[in-house]
Each structure stands twice: as C-alpha cells, then as structure tokens.
Short mmCIF file of C-alpha atoms in Angstrom, two decimals:
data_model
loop_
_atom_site.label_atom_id
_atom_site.label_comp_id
_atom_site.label_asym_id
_atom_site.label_seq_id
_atom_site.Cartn_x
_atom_site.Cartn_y
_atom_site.Cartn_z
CA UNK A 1 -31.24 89.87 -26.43
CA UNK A 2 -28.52 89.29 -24.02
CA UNK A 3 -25.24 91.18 -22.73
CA UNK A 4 -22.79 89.80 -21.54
CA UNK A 5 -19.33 91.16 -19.99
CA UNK A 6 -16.16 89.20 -19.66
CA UNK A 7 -13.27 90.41 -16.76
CA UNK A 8 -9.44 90.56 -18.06
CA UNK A 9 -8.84 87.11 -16.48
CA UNK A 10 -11.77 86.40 -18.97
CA UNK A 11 -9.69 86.92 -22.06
CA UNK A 12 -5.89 87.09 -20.47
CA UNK A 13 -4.81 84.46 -22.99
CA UNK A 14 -5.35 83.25 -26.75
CA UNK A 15 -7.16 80.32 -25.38
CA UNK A 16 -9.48 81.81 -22.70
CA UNK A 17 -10.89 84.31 -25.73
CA UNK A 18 -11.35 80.94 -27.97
CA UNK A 19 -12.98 80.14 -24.69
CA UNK A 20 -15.13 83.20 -24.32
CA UNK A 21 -16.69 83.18 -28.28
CA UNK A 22 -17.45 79.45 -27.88
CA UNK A 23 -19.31 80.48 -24.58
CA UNK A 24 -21.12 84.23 -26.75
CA UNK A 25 -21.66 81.62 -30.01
CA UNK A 26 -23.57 79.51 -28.01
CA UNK A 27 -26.61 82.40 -27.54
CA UNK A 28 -28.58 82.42 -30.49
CA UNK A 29 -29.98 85.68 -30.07
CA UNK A 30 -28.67 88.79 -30.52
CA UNK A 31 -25.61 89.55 -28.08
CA UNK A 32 -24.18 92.89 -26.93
CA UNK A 33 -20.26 91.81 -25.84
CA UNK A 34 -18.55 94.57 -23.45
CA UNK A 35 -15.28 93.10 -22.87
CA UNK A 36 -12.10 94.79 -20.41
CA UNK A 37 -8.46 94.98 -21.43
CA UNK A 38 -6.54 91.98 -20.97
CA UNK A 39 -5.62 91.04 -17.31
CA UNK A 40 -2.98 93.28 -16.21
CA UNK A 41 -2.94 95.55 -18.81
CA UNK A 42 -4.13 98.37 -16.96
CA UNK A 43 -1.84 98.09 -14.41
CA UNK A 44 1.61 98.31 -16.73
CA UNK A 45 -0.47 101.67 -18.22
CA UNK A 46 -0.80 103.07 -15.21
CA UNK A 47 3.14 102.16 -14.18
CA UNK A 48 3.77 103.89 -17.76
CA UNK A 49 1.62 106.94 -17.08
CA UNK A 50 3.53 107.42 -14.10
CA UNK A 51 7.28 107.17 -15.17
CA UNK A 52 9.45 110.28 -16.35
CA UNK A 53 12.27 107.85 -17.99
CA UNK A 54 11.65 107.74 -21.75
CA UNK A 55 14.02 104.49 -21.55
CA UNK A 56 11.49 102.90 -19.11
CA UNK A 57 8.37 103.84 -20.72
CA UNK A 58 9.82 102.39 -23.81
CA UNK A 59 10.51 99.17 -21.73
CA UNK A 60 6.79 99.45 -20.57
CA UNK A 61 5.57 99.83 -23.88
CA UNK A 62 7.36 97.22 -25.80
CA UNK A 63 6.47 94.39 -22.54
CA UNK A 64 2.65 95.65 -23.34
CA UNK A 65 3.20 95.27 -27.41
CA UNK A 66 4.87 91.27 -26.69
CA UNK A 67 1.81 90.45 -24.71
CA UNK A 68 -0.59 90.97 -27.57
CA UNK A 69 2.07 90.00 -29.81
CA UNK A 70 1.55 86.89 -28.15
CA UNK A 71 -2.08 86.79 -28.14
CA UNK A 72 -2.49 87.82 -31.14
CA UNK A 73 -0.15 85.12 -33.26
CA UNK A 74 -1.82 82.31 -30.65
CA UNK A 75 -5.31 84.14 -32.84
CA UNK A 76 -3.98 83.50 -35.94
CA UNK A 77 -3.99 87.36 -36.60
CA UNK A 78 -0.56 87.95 -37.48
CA UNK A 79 -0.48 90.06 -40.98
CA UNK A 80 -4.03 90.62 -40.44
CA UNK A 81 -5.01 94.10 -40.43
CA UNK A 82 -3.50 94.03 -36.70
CA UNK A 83 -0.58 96.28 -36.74
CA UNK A 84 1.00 95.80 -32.98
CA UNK A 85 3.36 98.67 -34.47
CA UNK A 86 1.02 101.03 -34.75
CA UNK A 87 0.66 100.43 -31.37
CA UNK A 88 3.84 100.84 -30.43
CA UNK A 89 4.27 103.79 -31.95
CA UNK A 90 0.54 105.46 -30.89
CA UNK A 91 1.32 104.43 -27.11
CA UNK A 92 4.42 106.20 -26.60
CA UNK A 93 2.95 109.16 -28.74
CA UNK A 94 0.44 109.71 -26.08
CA UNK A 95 2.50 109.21 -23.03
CA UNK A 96 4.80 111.86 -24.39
CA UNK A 97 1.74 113.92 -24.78
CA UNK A 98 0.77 113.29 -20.57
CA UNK A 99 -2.63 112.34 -21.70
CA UNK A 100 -2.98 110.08 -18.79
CA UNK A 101 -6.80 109.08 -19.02
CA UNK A 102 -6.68 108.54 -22.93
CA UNK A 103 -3.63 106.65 -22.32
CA UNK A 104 -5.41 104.29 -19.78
CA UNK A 105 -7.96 103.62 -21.87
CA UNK A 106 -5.77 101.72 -24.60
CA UNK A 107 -5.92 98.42 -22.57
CA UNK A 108 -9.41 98.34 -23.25
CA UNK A 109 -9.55 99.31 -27.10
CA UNK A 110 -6.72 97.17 -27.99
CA UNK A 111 -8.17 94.17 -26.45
CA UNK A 112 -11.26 95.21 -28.32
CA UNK A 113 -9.95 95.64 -31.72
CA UNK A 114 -7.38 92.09 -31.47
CA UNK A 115 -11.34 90.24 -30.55
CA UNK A 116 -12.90 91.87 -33.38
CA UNK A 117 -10.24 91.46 -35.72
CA UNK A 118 -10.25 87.72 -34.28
CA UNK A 119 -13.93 87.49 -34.43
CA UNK A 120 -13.94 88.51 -38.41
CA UNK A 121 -11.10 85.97 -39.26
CA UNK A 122 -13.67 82.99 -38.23
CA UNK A 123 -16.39 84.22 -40.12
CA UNK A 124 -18.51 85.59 -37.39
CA UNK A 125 -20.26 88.98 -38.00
CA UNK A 126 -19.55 91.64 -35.42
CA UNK A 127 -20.04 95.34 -35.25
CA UNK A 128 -17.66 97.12 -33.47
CA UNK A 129 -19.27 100.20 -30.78
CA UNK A 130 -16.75 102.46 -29.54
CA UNK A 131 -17.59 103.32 -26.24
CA UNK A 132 -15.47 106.68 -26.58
CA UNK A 133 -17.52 107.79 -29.05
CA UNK A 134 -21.22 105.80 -28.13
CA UNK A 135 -20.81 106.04 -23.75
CA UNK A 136 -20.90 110.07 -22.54
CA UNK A 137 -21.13 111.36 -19.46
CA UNK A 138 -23.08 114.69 -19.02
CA UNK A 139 -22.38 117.53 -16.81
CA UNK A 140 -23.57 115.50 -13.32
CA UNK A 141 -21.46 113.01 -14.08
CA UNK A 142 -24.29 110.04 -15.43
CA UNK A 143 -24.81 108.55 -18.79
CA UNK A 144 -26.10 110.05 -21.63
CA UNK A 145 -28.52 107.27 -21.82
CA UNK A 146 -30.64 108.51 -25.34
CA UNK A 147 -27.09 108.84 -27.22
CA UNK A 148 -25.87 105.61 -25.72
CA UNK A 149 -29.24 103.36 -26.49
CA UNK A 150 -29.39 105.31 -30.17
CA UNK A 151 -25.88 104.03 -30.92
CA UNK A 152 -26.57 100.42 -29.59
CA UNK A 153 -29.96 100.63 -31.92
CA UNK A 154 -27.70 101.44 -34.71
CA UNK A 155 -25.09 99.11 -34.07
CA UNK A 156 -27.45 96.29 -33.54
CA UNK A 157 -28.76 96.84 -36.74
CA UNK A 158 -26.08 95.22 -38.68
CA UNK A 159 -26.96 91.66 -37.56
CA UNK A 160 -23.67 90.91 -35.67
CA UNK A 161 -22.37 90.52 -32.11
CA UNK A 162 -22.07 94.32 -30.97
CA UNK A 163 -18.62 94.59 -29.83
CA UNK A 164 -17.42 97.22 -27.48
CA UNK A 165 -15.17 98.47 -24.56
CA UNK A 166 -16.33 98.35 -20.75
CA UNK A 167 -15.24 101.32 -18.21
CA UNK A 168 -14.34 103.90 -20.72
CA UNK A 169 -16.18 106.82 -21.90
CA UNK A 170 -16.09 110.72 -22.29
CA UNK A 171 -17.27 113.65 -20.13
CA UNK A 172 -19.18 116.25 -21.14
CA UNK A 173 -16.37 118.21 -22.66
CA UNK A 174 -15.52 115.71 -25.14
CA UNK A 175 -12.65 114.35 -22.48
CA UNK A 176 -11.68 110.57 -22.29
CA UNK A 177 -12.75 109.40 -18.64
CA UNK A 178 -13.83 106.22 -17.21
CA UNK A 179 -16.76 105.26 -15.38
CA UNK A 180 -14.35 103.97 -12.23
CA UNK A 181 -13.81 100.67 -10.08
CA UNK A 182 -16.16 98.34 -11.36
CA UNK A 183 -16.79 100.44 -14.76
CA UNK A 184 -16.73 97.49 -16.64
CA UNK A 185 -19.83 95.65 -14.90
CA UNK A 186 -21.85 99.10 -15.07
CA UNK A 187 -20.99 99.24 -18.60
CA UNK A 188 -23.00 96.29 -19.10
CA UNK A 189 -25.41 97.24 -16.91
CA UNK A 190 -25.87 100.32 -18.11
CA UNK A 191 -26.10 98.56 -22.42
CA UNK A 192 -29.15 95.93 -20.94
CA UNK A 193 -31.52 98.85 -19.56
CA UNK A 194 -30.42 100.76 -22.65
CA UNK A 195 -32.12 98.06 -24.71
CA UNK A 196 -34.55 96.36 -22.30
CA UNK A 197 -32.55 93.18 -22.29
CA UNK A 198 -33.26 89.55 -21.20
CA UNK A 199 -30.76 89.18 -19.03
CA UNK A 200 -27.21 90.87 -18.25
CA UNK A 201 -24.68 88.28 -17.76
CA UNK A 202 -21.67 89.09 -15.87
CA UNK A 203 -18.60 86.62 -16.68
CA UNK A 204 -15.69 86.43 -14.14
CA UNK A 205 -13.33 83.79 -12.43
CA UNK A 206 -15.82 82.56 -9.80
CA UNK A 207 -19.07 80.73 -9.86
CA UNK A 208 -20.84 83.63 -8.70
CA UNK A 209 -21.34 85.77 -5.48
CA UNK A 210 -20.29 83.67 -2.64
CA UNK A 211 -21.47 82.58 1.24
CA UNK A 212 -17.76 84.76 2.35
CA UNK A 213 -14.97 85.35 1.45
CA UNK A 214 -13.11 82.26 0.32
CA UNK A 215 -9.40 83.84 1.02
CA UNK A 216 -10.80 83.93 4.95
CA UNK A 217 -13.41 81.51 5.87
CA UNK A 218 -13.02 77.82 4.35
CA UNK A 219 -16.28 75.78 2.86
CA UNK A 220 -18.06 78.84 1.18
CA UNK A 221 -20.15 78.39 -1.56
CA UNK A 222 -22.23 79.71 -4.81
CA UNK A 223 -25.37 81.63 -4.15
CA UNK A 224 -28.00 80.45 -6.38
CA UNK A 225 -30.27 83.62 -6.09
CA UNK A 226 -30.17 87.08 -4.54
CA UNK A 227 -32.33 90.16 -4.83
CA UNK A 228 -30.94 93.30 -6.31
CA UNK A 229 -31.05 94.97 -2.52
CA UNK A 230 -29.12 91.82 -1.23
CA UNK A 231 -26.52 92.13 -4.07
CA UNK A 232 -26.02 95.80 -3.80
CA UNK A 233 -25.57 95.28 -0.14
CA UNK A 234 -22.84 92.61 -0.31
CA UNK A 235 -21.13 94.49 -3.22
CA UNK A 236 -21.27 97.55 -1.08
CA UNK A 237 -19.56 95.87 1.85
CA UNK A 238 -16.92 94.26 0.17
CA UNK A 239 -18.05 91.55 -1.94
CA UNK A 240 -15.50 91.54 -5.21
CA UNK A 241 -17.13 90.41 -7.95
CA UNK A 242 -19.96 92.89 -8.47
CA UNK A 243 -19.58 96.78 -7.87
CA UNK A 244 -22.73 98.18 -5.87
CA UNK A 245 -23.70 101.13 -8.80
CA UNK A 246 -23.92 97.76 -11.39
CA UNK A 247 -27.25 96.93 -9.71
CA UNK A 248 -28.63 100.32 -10.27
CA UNK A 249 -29.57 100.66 -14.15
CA UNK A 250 -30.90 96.26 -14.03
CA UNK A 251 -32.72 97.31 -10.89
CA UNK A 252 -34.35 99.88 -12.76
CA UNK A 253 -35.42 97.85 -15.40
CA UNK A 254 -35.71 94.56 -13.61
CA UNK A 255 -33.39 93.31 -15.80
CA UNK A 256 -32.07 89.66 -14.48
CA UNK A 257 -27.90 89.93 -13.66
CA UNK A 258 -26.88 86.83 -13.81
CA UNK A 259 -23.03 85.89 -12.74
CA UNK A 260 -21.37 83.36 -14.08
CA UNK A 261 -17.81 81.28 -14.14
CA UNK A 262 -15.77 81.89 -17.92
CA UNK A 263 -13.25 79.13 -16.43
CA UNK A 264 -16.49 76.76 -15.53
CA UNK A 265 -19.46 78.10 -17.82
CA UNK A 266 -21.54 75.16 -16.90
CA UNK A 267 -21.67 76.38 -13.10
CA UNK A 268 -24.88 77.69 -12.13
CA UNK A 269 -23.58 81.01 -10.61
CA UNK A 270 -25.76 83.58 -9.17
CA UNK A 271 -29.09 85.07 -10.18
CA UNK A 272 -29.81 88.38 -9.00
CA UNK A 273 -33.93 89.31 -9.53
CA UNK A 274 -36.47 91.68 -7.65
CA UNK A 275 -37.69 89.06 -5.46
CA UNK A 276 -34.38 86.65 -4.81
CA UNK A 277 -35.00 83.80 -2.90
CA UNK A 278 -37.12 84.94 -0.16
CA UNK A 279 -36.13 85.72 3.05
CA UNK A 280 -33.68 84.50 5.13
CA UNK A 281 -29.62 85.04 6.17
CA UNK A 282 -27.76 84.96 2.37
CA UNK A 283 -24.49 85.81 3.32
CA UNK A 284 -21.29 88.11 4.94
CA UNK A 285 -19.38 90.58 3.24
CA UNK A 286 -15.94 92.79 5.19
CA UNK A 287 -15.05 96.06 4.11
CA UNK A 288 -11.32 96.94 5.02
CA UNK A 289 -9.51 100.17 5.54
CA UNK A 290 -12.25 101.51 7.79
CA UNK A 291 -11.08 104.57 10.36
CA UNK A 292 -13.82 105.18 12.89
CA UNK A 293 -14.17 109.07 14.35
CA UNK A 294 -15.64 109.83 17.66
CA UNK A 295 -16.69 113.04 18.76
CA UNK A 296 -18.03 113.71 22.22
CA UNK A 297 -19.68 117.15 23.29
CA UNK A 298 -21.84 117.97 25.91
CA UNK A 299 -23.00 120.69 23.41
CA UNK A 300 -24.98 117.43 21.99
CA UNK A 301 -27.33 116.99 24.32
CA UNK A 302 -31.11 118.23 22.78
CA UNK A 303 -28.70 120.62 20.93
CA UNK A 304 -30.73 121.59 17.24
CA UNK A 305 -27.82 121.15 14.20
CA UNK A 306 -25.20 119.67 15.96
CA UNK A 307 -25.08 116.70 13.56
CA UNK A 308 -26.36 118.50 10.38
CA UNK A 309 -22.95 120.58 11.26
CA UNK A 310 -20.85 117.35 12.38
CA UNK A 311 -21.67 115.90 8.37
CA UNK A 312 -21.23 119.00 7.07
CA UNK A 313 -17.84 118.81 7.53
CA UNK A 314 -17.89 115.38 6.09
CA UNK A 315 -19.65 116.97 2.87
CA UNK A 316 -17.07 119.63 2.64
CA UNK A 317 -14.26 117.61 2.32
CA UNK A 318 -16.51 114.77 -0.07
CA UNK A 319 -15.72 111.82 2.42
CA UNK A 320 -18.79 109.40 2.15
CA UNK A 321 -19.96 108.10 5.74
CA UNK A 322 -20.27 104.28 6.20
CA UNK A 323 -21.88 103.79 9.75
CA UNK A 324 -23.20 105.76 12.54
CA UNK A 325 -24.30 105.54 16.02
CA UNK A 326 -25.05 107.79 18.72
CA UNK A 327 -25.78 108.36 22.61
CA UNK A 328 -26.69 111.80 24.10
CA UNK A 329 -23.17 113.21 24.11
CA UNK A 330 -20.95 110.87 21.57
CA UNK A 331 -21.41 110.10 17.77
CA UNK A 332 -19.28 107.24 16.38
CA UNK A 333 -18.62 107.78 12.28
CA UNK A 334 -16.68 105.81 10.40
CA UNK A 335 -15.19 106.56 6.67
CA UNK A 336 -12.84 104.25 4.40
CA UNK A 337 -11.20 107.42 2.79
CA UNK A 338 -8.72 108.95 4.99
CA UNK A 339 -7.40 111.13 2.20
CA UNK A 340 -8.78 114.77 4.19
CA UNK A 341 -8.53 113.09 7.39
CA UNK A 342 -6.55 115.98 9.23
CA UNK A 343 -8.72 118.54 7.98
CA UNK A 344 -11.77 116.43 9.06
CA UNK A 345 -10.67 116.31 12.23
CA UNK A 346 -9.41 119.56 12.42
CA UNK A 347 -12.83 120.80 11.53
CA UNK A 348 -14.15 118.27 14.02
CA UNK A 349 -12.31 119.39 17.28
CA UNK A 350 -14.78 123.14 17.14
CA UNK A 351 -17.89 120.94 17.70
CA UNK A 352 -16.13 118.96 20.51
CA UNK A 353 -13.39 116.22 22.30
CA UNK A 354 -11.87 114.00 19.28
CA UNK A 355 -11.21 110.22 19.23
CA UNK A 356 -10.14 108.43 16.15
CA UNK A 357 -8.52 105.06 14.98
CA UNK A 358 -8.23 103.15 11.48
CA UNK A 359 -7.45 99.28 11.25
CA UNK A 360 -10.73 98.71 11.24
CA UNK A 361 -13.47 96.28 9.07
CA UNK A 362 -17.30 96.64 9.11
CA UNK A 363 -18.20 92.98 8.96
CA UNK A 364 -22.03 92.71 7.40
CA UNK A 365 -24.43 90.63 7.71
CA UNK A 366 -26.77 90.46 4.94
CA UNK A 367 -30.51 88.65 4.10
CA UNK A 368 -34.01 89.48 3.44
CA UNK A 369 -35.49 90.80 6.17
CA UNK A 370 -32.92 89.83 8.31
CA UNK A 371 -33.42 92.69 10.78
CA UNK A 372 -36.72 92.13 11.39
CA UNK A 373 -36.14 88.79 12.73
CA UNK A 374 -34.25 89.06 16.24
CA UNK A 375 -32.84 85.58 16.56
CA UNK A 376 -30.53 86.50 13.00
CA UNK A 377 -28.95 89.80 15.45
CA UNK A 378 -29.00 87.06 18.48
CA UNK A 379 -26.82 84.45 17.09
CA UNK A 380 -24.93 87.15 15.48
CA UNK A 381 -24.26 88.46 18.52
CA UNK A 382 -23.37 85.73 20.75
CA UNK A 383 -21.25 84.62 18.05
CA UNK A 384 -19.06 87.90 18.02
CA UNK A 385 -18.63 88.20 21.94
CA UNK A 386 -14.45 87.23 21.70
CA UNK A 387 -14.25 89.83 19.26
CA UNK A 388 -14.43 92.94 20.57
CA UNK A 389 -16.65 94.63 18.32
CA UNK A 390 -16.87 98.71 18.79
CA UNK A 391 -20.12 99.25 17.06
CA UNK A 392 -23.48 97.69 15.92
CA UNK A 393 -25.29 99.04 13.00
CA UNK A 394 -28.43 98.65 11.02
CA UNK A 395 -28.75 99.58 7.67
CA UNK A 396 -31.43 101.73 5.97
CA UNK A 397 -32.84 98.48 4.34
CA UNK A 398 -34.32 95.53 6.68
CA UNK A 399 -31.26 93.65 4.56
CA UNK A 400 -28.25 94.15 6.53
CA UNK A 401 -27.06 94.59 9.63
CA UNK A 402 -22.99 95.54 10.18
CA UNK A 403 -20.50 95.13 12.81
CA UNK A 404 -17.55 97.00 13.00
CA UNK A 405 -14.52 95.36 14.46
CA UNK A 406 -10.35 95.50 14.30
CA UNK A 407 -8.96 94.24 11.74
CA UNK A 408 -6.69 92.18 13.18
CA UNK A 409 -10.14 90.09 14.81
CA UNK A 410 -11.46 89.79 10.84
CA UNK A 411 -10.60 86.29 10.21
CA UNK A 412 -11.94 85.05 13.54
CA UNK A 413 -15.11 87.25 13.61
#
C-alpha cells in the first residue's frame, strides 16, 4: 500500500491529471491519493477572501469557475454530475458569509471532486475521504490520528483508490483549518503512518531534493538518497520541495518518502530512509528573511538566568529562534519572523545594549556526520572568506552546520 501526493502544478491542466492517473494506475496495490487544489487556485481565494467589492469578488469567482470549466470539458465531464454552477453560486455564498478558512479550502475539494468525478467516468473505482470530515486536529493542535486511520480503514475497504484533499482539516471545535505551508506533504505523511504504508511518494515539478538551489547556483543535481535527519534539515533551511514537519509522522514509522518528478515520472528522484546514504557532505540549503539581534550586557558575565530571561522574551511574543552564539558579554539571535520585532526589542533593551539588522540568509551546510569531520567546516570556511559571514553555527544534530551571511553575498557564498 502506497500514498502518493500530487502538488497543484501536478494537476494544473486536463492533461497533467490524465498524466497523474496513468502514473497512480500504474501501482497495482492499493493507493491512498491526497491531491492539492489546482495551481493557483488558492491564491485567487485568498485575493477573494480579501476584497470588500461584491463586483470584484464576482469577477474572482467567475475567473475561478472558467478554469475548471476548462478542465473539466478537457475531462470529458461536462453534464456529468459536475455542476460548476453550484459552484458559483456556493463560493460567493460563503464569501458573503466572511468564512475565510472554509472559503480557502474550496480549491482543494473542488479539485477533488472534478478527479473523482473524472476518475468514475473511466471506469476506475475510487472512494472519496473528505479530509474535513476524516483529518481533526485536537486541542494541541496535532492529528487525531485513531479517527483519521479508522476512516482510511473504512475507506480502504471499498476496493478503490482512496481519494482525498491535502492541507485541510478541522480543529477541535468542529472549525475548518488547515494544517499550514506544506499541509499538503504532511497530509500524506501523516495517511502512510496512519496505515503503516510501503512507501509515501511525494509528486512535484522536480526530480527530487536537489545539490542547491537551481535559481542560484548552476549544475545542481538529483539526490538519490537522504536520511530523514538530512531531509528535515534541508527542508528546514530552505529547501522547497519538502516541508520539515512532513518527515516527522514517516520518521516515526520508518516509512520510505520517496520524491518524485509528475512532469518526468521515470526520473529516479530522491529516497529519504533511516540510514540514507552514509556519511558524507549531501548538500546546501539558504533560508531568507533572516534579522539577527544582538544584545550585549556586562550583566552576562557568570550571571545565573540571563539567557533563560533573554528567550523568554522570545517565548512571549511566539518568535521561534534559528541560530545562536555567544561570548561572555554578547549573544547573537537570529529569527525569520519580524512580526513582534519592536516589542522584542523593546523587551530586550532591560537586559542590556541592542544591535539588530535583517537582510540576512543562514546558508547550511548539510551531511551525515558532517560536523564531526573538520576538513567539511575547513573547506567551508576558506571557501566563505570574501563573504563576510557574521556568524558560524552548529546544529543540534552532527548533520548541519550554518552560516549566516547578507543577503546581498547569497549568490556568491
């Protein structure tokens, strides 16, 4: 039993779903599918949650009911049981009603119903799984994981592909929510350690995780094999294809993710297992939008709960830390969510002398074992000495080390 997601690029067109069944027909076992809405879908519901002007949402709405128009009739599913009027109608009934998160869901349980309605027109069983009534989140915020794998069971019961939506689901109250960036991916994950799965396949534009990223450094390539700590690390610092919290639920299990190319299925793509490749430098990830925070106090020095109070501030206003260093009077923090930045530093300035400056990227380098071997931090090193990097950091695991650097130096570094 496999699962396999496919991305909105996945199934932007009539041709690329076509694509995407030939590619889930081709499994002979039984298949969960978690699909996301069609390629910019989301984006036109989140322009139409946000507009006041009845004549522009109906503008909005009408552009979003002549894209799966189009699909649709390219499907064959015109007059069949797929009322785009309905649609119509049920999206401007809930943007009238401001029900912003159940009206951001839609993307993904139109896109749902036009596959399953296209699915059932060739013949092919399929069970649909709403994920708004199967995928709960309880009151900290994490799966419901008996309810989800009971309605899987069920649902796999019927014999069919087990359709269903990625990223959406409900909160404890009964609420429509989403499980955020990267929802779709930990949907999937979240469906194989539900049912102890062979393998969770991940289905996207690109042949895998890559060597860098290919919009800055030329002559990257396809990593064969990773380890779940390698993957979560690169996905952490800025790697695209796979959110970091996707790893968690296959680590668990030590379920294989395997990610692979809809536009070139025969690629190889990546492999991501417990034991990877084996050690060794894998690859280099940059996270953007980084501010780094200094504070320096001579109330430091061999002072007891001077930095449980410095990240206490941090944990008031829930800004997640990135990297840290520190010397005897200084500590160097840096955060990529400026959104309580004044009162952070506000808060700050009573512990000590403030410094503070954004346009900066934490460059990380990432391998088995890499920082146990000091020629990987050597080369590293030498290599970065035009760049002006302001700090050096290594992670918790022996699988990373990180650099943090301006911006502007990203492309060279």
């Amino acid at each position: 039993m496999i699962v396999m997601k496919f991305g909105g690029t996945s199934v932007g067109s009539a041709d690329r779903i076509k694509s995407v069944i030939d590619i889930v027909c081709q499994h002979e076992g039984p298949v969960v599918l978690v699909l996301s809405a069609v390629s910019g879908m989301t984006n036109a519901l989140v322009e139409l949650s946000e507009t006041k002007s009845s004549d522009k949402a109906m503008e909005i709405i009408l552009d979003i009911v002549d894209r799966f128009s189009g699909i649709s009739n390219e499907l064959g599913l015109e007059g069949k049981d797929f009322d785009l009027h309905s649609v119509k109608t049920h999206l401007l009934d809930i943007w009238q009603r401001s029900e912003t998160d159940l009206l951001l869901s839609q993307g993904e349980r139109i896109t749902v119903k036009m596959v399953s309605r296209y699915l059932s027109s060739l013949g092919i069983p399929c069970e649909h799984m709403n994920a708004l009534e199967s995928l709960v989140l309880n009151e900290e915020g994490n799966p419901d994981m008996h309810s989800y794998t009971r309605s899987l069971r069920r649902h796999l019961a019927g014999g069919g592909i087990v359709l269903t939506e990625g990223f959406i689901c409900r909160d404890h109250e009964g609420k429509v929510t989403n499980l955020g960036r990267g929802g779709s991916d930990l949907t999937a994950s979240l469906a194989g350690a539900a049912l102890d799965a062979d393998e969770i396949q991940i289905w996207t534009d690109v042949s895998g995780m890559l060597t860098c990223d290919p919009r800055v450094v030329e002559k990257t390539r396809s990593i064969q094999e990773l380890s779940f700590d390698e993957a979560a690390e690169l996905a952490y610092f800025g790697a695209k294809v796979l959110h970091p919290r996707t790893v968690m639920p296959a680590r668990q299990k030590n379920i294989p993710v395997r990610i692979k190319n809809t536009f070139y299925p025969d690629d190889h793509g990546t492999v991501i297992t417990r034991k990877g490749s084996g050690p060794g430098l894998k690859a280099m990830a940059a996270k953007d939008g980084i501010t780094v925070i200094k504070i320096v106090s001579d109330r430091m020095l061999m002072a007891h709960g001077f930095l449980a109070r410095v990240f206490g501030v941090f944990d008031q206003f829930q800004t997640p830390i990135d990297m840290i260093t520190t010397s005897e009077v200084a500590v160097s923090i840096t955060i990529d969510n400026t959104r309580y930045l004044p009162e952070i530093l506000d808060s700050l300035s009573a512990y000590g002398q403030i410094e503070f400056e954004g346009h900066q990227t934490i460059l990380s380098i990432v391998g088995d074992g890499i920082t146990n071997d000091p020629g990987a931090l050597v080369k590293a090193t030498q290599a970065l000495t035009d760049t002006n990097f302001r700090m050096l950091s290594f992670g918790g695991s022996p699988n990373n080390f990180s650099f943090l650097i301006p911006t502007e130096n990203k492309e060279k570094a």
